[in-house]
CSV table of C-alpha atoms in Angstrom, one decimal:
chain,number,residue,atom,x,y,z
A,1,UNK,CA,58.1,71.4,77.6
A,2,UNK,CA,54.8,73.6,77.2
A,3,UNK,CA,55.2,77.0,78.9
A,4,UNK,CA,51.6,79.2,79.8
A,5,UNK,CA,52.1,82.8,80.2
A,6,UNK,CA,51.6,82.4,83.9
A,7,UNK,CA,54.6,80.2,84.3
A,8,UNK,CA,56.6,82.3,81.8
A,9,UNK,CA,56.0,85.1,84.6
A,10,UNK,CA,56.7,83.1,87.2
A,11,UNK,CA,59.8,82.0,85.5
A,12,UNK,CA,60.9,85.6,84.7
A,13,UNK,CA,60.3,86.9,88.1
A,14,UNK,CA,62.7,84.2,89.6
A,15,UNK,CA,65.5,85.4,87.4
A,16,UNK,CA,65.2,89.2,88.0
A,17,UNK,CA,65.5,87.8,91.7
A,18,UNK,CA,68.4,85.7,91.3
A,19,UNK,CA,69.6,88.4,89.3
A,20,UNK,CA,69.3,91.0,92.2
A,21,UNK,CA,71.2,88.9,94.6
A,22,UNK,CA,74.7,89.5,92.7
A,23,UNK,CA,73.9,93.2,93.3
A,24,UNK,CA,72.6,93.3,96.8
A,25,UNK,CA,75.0,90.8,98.2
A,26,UNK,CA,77.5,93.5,100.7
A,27,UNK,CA,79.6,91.5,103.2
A,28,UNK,CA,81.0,94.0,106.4
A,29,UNK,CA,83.0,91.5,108.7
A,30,UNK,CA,82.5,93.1,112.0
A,31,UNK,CA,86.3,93.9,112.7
A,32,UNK,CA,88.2,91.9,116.0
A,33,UNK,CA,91.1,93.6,116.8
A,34,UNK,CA,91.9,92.7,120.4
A,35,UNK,CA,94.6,95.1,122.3
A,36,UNK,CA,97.7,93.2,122.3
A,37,UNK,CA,98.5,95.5,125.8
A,38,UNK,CA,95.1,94.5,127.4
A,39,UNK,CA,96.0,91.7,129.4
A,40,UNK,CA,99.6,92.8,130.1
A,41,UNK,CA,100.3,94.2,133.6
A,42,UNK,CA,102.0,98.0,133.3
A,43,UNK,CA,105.1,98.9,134.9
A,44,UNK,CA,106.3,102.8,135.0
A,45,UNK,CA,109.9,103.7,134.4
A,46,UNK,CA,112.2,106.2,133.3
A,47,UNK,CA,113.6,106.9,129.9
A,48,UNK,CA,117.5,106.4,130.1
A,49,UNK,CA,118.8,108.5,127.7
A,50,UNK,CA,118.6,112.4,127.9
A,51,UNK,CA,117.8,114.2,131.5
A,52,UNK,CA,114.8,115.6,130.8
A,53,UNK,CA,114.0,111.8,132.8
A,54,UNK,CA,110.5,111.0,130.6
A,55,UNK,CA,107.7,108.6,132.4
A,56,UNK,CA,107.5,105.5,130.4
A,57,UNK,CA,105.3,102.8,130.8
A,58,UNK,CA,106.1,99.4,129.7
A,59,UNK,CA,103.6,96.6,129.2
A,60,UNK,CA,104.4,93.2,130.5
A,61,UNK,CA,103.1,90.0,129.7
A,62,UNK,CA,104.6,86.8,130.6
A,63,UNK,CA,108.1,88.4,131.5
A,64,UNK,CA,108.4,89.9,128.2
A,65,UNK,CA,108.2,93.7,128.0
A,66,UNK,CA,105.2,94.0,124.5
A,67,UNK,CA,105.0,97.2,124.5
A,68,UNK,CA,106.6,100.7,125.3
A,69,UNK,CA,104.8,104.2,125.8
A,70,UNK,CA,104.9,107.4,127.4
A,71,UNK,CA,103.4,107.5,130.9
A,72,UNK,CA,100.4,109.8,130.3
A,73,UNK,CA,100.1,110.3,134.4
A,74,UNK,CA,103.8,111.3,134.7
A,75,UNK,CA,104.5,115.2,135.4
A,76,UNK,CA,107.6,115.3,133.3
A,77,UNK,CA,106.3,114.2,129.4
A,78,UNK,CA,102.3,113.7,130.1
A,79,UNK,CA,102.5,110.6,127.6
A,80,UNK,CA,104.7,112.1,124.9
A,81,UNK,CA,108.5,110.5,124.0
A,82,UNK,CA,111.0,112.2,121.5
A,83,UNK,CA,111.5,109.7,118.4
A,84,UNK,CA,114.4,107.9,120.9
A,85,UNK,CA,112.7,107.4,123.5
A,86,UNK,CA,109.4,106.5,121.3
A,87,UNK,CA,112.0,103.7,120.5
A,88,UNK,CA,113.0,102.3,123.5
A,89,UNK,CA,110.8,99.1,123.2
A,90,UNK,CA,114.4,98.0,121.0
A,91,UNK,CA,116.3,97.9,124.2
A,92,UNK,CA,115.0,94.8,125.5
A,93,UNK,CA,113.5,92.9,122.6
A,94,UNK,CA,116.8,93.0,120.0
A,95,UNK,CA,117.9,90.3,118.2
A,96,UNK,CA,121.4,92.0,118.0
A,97,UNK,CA,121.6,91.5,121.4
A,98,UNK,CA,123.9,90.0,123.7
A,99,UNK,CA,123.0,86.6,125.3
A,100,UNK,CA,126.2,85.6,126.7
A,101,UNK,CA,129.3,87.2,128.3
A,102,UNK,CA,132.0,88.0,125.4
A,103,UNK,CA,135.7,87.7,125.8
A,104,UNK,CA,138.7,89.4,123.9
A,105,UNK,CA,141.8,88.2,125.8
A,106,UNK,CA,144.6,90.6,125.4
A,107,UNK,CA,146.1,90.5,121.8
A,108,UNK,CA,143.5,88.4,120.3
A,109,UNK,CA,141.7,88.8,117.4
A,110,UNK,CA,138.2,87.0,118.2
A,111,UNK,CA,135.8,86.3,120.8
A,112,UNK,CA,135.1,83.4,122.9
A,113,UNK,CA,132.3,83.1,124.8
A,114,UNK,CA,132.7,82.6,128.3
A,115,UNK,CA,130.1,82.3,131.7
A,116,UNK,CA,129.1,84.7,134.1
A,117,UNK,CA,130.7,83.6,136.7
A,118,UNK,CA,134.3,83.6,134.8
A,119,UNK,CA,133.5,87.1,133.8
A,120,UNK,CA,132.3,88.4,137.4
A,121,UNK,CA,135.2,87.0,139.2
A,122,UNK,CA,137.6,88.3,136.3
A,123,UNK,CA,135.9,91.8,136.8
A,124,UNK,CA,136.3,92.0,141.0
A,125,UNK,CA,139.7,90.4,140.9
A,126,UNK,CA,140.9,92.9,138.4
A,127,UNK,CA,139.1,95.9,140.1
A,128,UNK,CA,140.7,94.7,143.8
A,129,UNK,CA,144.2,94.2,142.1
A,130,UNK,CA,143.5,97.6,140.5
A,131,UNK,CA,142.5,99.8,143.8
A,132,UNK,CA,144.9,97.9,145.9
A,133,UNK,CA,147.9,99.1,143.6
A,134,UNK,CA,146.3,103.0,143.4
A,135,UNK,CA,144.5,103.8,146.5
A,136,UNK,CA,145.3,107.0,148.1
A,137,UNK,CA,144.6,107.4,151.6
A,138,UNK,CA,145.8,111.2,151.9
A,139,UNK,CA,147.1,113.6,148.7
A,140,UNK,CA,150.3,115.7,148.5
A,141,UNK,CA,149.0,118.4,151.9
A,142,UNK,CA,148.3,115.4,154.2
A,143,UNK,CA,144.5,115.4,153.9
A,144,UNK,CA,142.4,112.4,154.1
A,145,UNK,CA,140.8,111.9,150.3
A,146,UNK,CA,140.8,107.8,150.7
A,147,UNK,CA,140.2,108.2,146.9
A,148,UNK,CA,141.5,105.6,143.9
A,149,UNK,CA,142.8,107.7,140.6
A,150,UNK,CA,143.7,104.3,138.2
A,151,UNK,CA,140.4,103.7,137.6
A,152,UNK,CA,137.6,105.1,135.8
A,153,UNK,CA,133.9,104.7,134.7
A,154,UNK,CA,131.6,105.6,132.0
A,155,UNK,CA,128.0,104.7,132.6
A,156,UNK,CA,126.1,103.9,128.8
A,157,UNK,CA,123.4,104.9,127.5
A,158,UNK,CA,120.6,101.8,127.8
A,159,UNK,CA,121.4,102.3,132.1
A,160,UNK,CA,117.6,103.4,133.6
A,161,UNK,CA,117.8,106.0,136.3
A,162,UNK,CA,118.2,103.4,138.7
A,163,UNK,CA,120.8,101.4,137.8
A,164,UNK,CA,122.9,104.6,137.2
A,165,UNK,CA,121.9,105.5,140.8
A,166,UNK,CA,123.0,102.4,142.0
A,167,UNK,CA,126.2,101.8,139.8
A,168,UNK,CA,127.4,105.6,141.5
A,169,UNK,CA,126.5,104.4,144.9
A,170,UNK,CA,128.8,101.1,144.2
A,171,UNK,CA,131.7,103.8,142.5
A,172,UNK,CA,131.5,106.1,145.5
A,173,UNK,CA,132.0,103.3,147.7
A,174,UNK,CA,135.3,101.8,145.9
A,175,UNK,CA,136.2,105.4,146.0
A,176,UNK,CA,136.5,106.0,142.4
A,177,UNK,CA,136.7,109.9,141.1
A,178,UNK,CA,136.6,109.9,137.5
A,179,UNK,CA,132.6,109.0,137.0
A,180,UNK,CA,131.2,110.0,133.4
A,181,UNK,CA,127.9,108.9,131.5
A,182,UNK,CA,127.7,109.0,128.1
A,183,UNK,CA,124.9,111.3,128.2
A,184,UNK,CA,126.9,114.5,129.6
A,185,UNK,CA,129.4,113.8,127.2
B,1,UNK,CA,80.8,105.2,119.3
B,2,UNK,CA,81.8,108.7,118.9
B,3,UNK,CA,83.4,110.1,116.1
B,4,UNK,CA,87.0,111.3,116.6
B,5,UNK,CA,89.0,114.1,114.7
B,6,UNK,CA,92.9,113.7,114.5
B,7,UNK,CA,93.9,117.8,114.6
B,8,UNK,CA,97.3,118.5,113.4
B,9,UNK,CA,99.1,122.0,114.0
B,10,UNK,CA,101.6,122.4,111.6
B,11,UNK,CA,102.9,125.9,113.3
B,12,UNK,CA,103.6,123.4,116.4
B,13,UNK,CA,105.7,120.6,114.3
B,14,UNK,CA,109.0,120.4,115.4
B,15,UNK,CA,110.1,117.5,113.0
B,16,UNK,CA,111.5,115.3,115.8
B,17,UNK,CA,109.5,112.2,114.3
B,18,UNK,CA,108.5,111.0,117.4
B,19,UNK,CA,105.4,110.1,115.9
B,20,UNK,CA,106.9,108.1,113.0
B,21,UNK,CA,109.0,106.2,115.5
B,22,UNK,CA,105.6,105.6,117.8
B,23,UNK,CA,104.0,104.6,114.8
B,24,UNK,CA,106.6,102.2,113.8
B,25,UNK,CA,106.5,100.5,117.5
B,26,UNK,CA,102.9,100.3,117.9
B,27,UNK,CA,101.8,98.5,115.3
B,28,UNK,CA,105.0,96.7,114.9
B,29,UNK,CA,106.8,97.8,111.7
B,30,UNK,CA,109.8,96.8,110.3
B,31,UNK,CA,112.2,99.3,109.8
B,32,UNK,CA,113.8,100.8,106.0
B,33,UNK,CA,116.6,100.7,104.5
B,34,UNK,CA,117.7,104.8,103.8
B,35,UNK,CA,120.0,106.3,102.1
B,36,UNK,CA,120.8,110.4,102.2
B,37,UNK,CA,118.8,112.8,100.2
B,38,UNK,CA,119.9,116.2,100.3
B,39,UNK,CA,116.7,116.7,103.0
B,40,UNK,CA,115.7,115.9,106.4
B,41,UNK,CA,112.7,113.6,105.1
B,42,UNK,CA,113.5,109.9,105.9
B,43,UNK,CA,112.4,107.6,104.8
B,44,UNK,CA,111.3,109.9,101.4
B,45,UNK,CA,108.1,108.4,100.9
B,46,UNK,CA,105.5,106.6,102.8
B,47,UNK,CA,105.4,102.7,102.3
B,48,UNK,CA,103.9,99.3,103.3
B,49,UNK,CA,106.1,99.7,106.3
B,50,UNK,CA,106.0,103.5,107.1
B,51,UNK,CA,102.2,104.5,107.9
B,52,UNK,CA,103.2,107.6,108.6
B,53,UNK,CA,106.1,110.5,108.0
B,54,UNK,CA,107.1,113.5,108.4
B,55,UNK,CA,107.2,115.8,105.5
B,56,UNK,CA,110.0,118.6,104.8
B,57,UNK,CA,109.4,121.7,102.6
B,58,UNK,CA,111.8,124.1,102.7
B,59,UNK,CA,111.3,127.8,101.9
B,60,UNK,CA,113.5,130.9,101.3
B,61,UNK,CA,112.3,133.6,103.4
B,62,UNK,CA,114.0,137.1,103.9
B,63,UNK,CA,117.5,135.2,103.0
B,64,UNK,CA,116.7,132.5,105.1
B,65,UNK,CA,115.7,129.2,105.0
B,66,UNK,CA,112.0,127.9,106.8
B,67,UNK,CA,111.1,124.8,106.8
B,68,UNK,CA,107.3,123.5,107.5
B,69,UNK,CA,107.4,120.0,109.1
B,70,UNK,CA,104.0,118.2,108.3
B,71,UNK,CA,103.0,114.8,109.5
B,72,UNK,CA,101.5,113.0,107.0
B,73,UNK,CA,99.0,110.4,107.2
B,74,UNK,CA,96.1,108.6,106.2
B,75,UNK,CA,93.2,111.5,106.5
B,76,UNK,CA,90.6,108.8,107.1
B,77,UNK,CA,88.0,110.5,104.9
B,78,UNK,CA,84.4,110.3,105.8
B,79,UNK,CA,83.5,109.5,102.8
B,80,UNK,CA,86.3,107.4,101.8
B,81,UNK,CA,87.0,106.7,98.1
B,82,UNK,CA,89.7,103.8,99.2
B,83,UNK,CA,86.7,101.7,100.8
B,84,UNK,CA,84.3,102.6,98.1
B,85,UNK,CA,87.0,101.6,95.5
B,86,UNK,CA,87.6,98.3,97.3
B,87,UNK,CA,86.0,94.6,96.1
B,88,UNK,CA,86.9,93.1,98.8
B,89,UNK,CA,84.5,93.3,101.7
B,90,UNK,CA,86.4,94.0,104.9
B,91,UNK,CA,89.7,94.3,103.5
B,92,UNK,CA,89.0,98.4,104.0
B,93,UNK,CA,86.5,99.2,106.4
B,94,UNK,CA,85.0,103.0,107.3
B,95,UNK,CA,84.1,102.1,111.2
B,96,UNK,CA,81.7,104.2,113.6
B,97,UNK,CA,84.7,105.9,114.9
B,98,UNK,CA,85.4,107.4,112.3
B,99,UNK,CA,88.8,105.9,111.0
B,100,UNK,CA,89.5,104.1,108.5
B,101,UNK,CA,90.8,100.2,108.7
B,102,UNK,CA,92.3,98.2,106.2
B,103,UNK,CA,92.6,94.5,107.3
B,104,UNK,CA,95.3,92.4,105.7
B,105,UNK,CA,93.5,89.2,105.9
B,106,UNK,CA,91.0,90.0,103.7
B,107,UNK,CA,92.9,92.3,101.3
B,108,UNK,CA,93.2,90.6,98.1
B,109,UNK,CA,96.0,93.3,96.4
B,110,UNK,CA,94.3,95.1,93.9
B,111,UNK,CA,95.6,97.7,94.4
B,112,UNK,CA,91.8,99.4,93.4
B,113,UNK,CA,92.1,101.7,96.7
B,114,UNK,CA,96.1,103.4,95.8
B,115,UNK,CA,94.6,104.8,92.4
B,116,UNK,CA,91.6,106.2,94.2
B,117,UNK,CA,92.8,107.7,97.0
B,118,UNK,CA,92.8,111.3,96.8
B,119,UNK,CA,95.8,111.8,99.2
B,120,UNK,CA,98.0,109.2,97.4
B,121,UNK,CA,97.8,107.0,101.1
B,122,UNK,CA,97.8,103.3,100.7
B,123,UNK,CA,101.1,101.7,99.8
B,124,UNK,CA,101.3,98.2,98.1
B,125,UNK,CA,103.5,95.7,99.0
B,126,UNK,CA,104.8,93.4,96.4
B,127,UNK,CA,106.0,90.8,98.6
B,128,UNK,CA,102.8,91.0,100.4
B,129,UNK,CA,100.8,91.6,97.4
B,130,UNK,CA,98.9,93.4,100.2
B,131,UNK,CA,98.2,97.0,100.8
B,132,UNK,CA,98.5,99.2,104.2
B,133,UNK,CA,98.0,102.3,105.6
B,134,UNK,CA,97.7,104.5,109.0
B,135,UNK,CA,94.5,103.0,110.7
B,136,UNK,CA,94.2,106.0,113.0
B,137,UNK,CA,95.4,103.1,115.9
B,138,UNK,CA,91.8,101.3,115.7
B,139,UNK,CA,92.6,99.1,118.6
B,140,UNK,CA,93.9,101.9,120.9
B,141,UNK,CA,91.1,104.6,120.1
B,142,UNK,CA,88.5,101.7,120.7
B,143,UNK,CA,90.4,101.5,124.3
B,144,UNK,CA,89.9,104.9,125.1
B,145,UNK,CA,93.7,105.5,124.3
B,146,UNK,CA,94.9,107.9,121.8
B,147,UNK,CA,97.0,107.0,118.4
B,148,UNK,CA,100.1,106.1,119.2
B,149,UNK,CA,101.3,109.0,117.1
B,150,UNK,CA,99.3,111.5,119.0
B,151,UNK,CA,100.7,109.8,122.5
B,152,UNK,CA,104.1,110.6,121.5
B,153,UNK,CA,103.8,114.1,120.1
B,154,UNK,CA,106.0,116.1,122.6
B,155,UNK,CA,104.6,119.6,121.2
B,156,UNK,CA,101.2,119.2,121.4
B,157,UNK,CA,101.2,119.7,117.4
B,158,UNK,CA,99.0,116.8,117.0
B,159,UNK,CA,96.1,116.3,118.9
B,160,UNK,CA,93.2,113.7,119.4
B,161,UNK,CA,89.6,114.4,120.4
B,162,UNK,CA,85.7,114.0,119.5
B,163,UNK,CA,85.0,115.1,116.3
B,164,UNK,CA,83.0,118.3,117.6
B,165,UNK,CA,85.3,119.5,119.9
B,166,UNK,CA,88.4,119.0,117.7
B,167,UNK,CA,86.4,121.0,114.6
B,168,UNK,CA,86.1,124.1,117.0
B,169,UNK,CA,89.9,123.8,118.4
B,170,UNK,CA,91.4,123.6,114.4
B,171,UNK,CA,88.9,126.7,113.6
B,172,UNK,CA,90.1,128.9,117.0
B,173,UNK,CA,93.6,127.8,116.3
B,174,UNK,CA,93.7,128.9,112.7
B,175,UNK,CA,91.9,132.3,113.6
B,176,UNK,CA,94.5,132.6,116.7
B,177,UNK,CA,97.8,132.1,114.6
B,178,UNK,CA,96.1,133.8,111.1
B,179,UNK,CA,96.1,130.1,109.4
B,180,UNK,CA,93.4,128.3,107.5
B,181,UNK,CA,92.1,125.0,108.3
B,182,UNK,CA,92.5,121.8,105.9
B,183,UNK,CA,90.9,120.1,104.4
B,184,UNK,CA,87.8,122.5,103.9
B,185,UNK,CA,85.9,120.8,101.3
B,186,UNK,CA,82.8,120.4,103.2
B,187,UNK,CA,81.5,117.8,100.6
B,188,UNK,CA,84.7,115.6,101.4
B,189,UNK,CA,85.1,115.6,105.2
B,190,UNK,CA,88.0,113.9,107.0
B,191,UNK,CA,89.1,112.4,110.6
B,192,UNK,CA,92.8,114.4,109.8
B,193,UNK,CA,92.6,118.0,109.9
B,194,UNK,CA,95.4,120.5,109.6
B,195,UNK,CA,96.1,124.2,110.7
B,196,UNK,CA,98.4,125.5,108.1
B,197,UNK,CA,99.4,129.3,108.7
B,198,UNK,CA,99.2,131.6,106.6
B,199,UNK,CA,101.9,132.6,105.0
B,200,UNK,CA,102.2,128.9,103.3
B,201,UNK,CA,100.4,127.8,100.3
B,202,UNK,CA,98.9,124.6,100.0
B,203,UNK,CA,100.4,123.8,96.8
B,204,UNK,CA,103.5,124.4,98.3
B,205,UNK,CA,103.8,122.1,100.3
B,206,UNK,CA,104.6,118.4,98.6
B,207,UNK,CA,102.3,115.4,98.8
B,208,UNK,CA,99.0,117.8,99.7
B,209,UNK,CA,95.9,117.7,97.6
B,210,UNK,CA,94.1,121.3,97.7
B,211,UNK,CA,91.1,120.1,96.6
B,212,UNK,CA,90.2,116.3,97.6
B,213,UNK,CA,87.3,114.9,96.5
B,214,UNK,CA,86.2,111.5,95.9
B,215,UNK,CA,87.3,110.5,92.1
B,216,UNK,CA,84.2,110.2,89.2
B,217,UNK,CA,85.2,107.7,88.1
B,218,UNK,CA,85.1,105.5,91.3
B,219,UNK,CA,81.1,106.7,91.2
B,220,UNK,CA,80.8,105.7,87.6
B,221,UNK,CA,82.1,102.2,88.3
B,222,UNK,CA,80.8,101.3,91.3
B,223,UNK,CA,77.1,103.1,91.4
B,224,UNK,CA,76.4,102.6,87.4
B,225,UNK,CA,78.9,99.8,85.8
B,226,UNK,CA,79.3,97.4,88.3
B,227,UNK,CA,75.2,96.8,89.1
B,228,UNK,CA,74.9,96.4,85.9
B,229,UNK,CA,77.5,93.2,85.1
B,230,UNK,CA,76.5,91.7,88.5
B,231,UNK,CA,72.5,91.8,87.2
B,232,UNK,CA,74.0,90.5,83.9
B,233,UNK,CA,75.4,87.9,85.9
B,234,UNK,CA,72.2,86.9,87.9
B,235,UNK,CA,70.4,87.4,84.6
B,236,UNK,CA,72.7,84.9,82.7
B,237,UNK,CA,73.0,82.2,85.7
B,238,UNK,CA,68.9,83.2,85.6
B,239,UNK,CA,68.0,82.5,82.0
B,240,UNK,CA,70.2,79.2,81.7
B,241,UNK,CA,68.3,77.9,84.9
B,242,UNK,CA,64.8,79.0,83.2
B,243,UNK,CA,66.3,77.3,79.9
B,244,UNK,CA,66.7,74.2,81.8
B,245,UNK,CA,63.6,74.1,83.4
B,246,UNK,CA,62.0,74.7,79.8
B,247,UNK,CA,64.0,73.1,77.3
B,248,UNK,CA,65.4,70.1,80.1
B,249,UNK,CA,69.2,69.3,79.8
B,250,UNK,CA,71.0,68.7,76.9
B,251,UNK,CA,71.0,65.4,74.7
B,252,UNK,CA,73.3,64.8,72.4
B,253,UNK,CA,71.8,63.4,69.2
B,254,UNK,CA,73.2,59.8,67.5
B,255,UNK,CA,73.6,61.8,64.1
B,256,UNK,CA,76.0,64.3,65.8
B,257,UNK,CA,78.0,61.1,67.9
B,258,UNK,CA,78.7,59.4,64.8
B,259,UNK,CA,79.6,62.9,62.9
B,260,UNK,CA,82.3,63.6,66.1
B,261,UNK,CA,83.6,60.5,65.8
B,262,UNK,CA,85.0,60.9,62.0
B,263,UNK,CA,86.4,63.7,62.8
């Protein structure tokens, strides 16, 4: 093939272009990073583990708590969480934990699953059996106390403010005295 | 969008690592396996799983012992070597915000951005054969939320604000307590600045760069070098398209058949 000058420019120019393509080429994908809280509906609570009692709010979607932070609007921690309670999002998503009621019978050495039924029943039969046996109506000077001394109850760690409150309005009733927490301990 | 300025106050740091632990729930983290040191620093070094940590230097002082907590992270530079470094496109990404973002789907583990960082941030996976770092919480800041790390702090040591604002607070923070402000290279700005006090050296402290600036030979490569193999390139893809056109494809010549088939 015959080539004039003008093609050979023509020709020459192309390549320079083709050429400055592999330099000019700059790809920026715009970046899509969605929320993953921004559909989820927010429900405020309390940490459970110190007394200091910092807001929290948890993010819900689906019935599944996604995500844990401090509550910004909350008087106590205005959004900020020690590294514990930064934590707390472990408490209910935890594959070590418990799905169904464990059993130890007395002087066994495993575990057998058992329902919740078995397991309630068990508890209020033994607690009945328990306050029935050590109930005191009046101590040593003849006062009323209508207390029971045989049983005791420590309150854990993962218990919300509410649950405690409600587990010492259940304790008063029976008429328990030894209460602890784990907490004060 | 506005720029934002991470400020931390390192005579504020109490070490309680909430902001590790934030950090760590937020964007989902695994956690490490640790063993003990001898020091308060755990895990010891940042990783593909730990974006951020809190530092431990200890000092003797009048008999004593004084420890400076720092939280260290990714300072989201301004001019950031890491995304200039990278080939990738969009597997690091300087956005309008101001922070830095490294996205794992495009991240091709080269590992080009953990030898040009000047902070020693991004941490490679070999599992992954991906990198990571802090992204400054890209998707809360865009949400008109803080970092996570910044949402936890408890001590008000690490704070989050536009850029303006937060350069005046660092600056009437480090005249208030004596301190100087850092980094304070103006020809390498960052999104992270620190207030260190006074009586603490920089080169004290460990993992801090007193002087960070974007590495020559990043410049070298990418402004000089590298236009000139990709117009070698073109130029070759170029000149065999221009051969074509000239010379037409090519034949293969009886003589040469029978020659190839002797042998």
């Amino acid at each position: 093939m015959d080539i004039s000058r003008r093609s050979f420019l023509k020709l020459t120019g192309g390549t320079l272009a083709v050429a400055g393509i592999g330099v000019g080429v700059g790809v920026t994908p715009a970046l899509a990073q969605p929320r993953k809280i921004r559909y989820a509906s927010e429900v405020p609570t309390i940490c459970p583990y110190c007394a200091v009692g910092c807001g929290i709010i948890a993010h819900v979607r689906d019935g599944k708590v996604i995500n844990t932070e401090g509550d910004p609007n909350h008087p106590v921690n205005r959004g900020s969480l020690c590294s514990k309670g930064s934590a707390l999002f472990q408490i209910p998503n935890n594959d070590k934990r418990l799905n169904a009621v464990l059993y130890r019978a007395p002087g066994s050495d495993h575990w057998e699953e058992k329902s919740w039924d078995w397991a309630l029943d068990r508890i209020v039969r033994k607690i009945k059996d328990a306050r029935d046996k050590g109930f005191q109506k009046r101590n040593s000077k003849g006062q009323i106390v209508n207390r029971v001394e045989n049983i005791a109850s420590l309150g854990g760690a993962g218990l919300d403010n509410e649950e405690v409150y409600s587990l010492v309005k259940f304790k008063r009733a029976l008429g328990l005295v030894y209460i602890e927490h784990q907490a004060r301990i | 969008m506005a720029e934002y300025i991470k400020l931390i106050d390192l005579t504020k740091c109490t070490g309680c690592r909430a902001c590790q632990v934030a950090c760590k729930q937020w964007n989902e983290l695994p956690a490490e396996k640790t063993g003990f040191s001898g020091s308060l620093q755990n895990p010891l070094d940042l990783s593909y799983d730990t974006w951020t940590l809190i530092r431990y230097d200890e000092f003797e002082e009048d008999g004593g012992t004084k420890w400076i907590m720092r939280h260290d992270a990714c300072m989201h530079c301004d001019w950031p070597a890491c995304v200039k470094a990278c080939p990738s496109p969009g597997a690091l990404v300087k956005t309008d915000t101001g922070a830095v973002v490294h996205d794992k789907r495009f991240c091709i583990g080269c590992k080009a951005c953990v030898v040009a960082c000047p902070f020693d941030i991004p941490r490679y996976s070999k599992k992954e054969e991906k990198i990571a770092k802090c992204t400054l919480c890209y998707d809360r800041i865009t949400d008109g939320k803080p970092p996570a790390c910044v949402n936890a702090c408890p001590t008000g040591c690490l704070q989050f604000g536009p850029k303006e604002q937060m350069i005046e607070q660092a600056h009437k923070r480090a005249d208030a307590v004596g301190g100087a402000v850092y980094p304070s290279n103006p020809k390498y700005e960052t999104h992270v600045l620190y207030v260190i006090p006074t009586e603490i050296q920089l080169a004290q402290l460990q993992h801090v760069n007193p002087n960070p600036k974007m590495p020559t030979t990043i410049l070298w490569w990418k402004n000089l070098f590298k236009p000139f193999t990709l117009l070698g390139i073109g130029g070759v893809a170029g000149l065999a398209a221009l051969h074509y056109m000239i010379k037409g494809p090519h034949r293969v010549s009886e003589k040469e058949e029978g020659g190839e088939a002797d042998g």
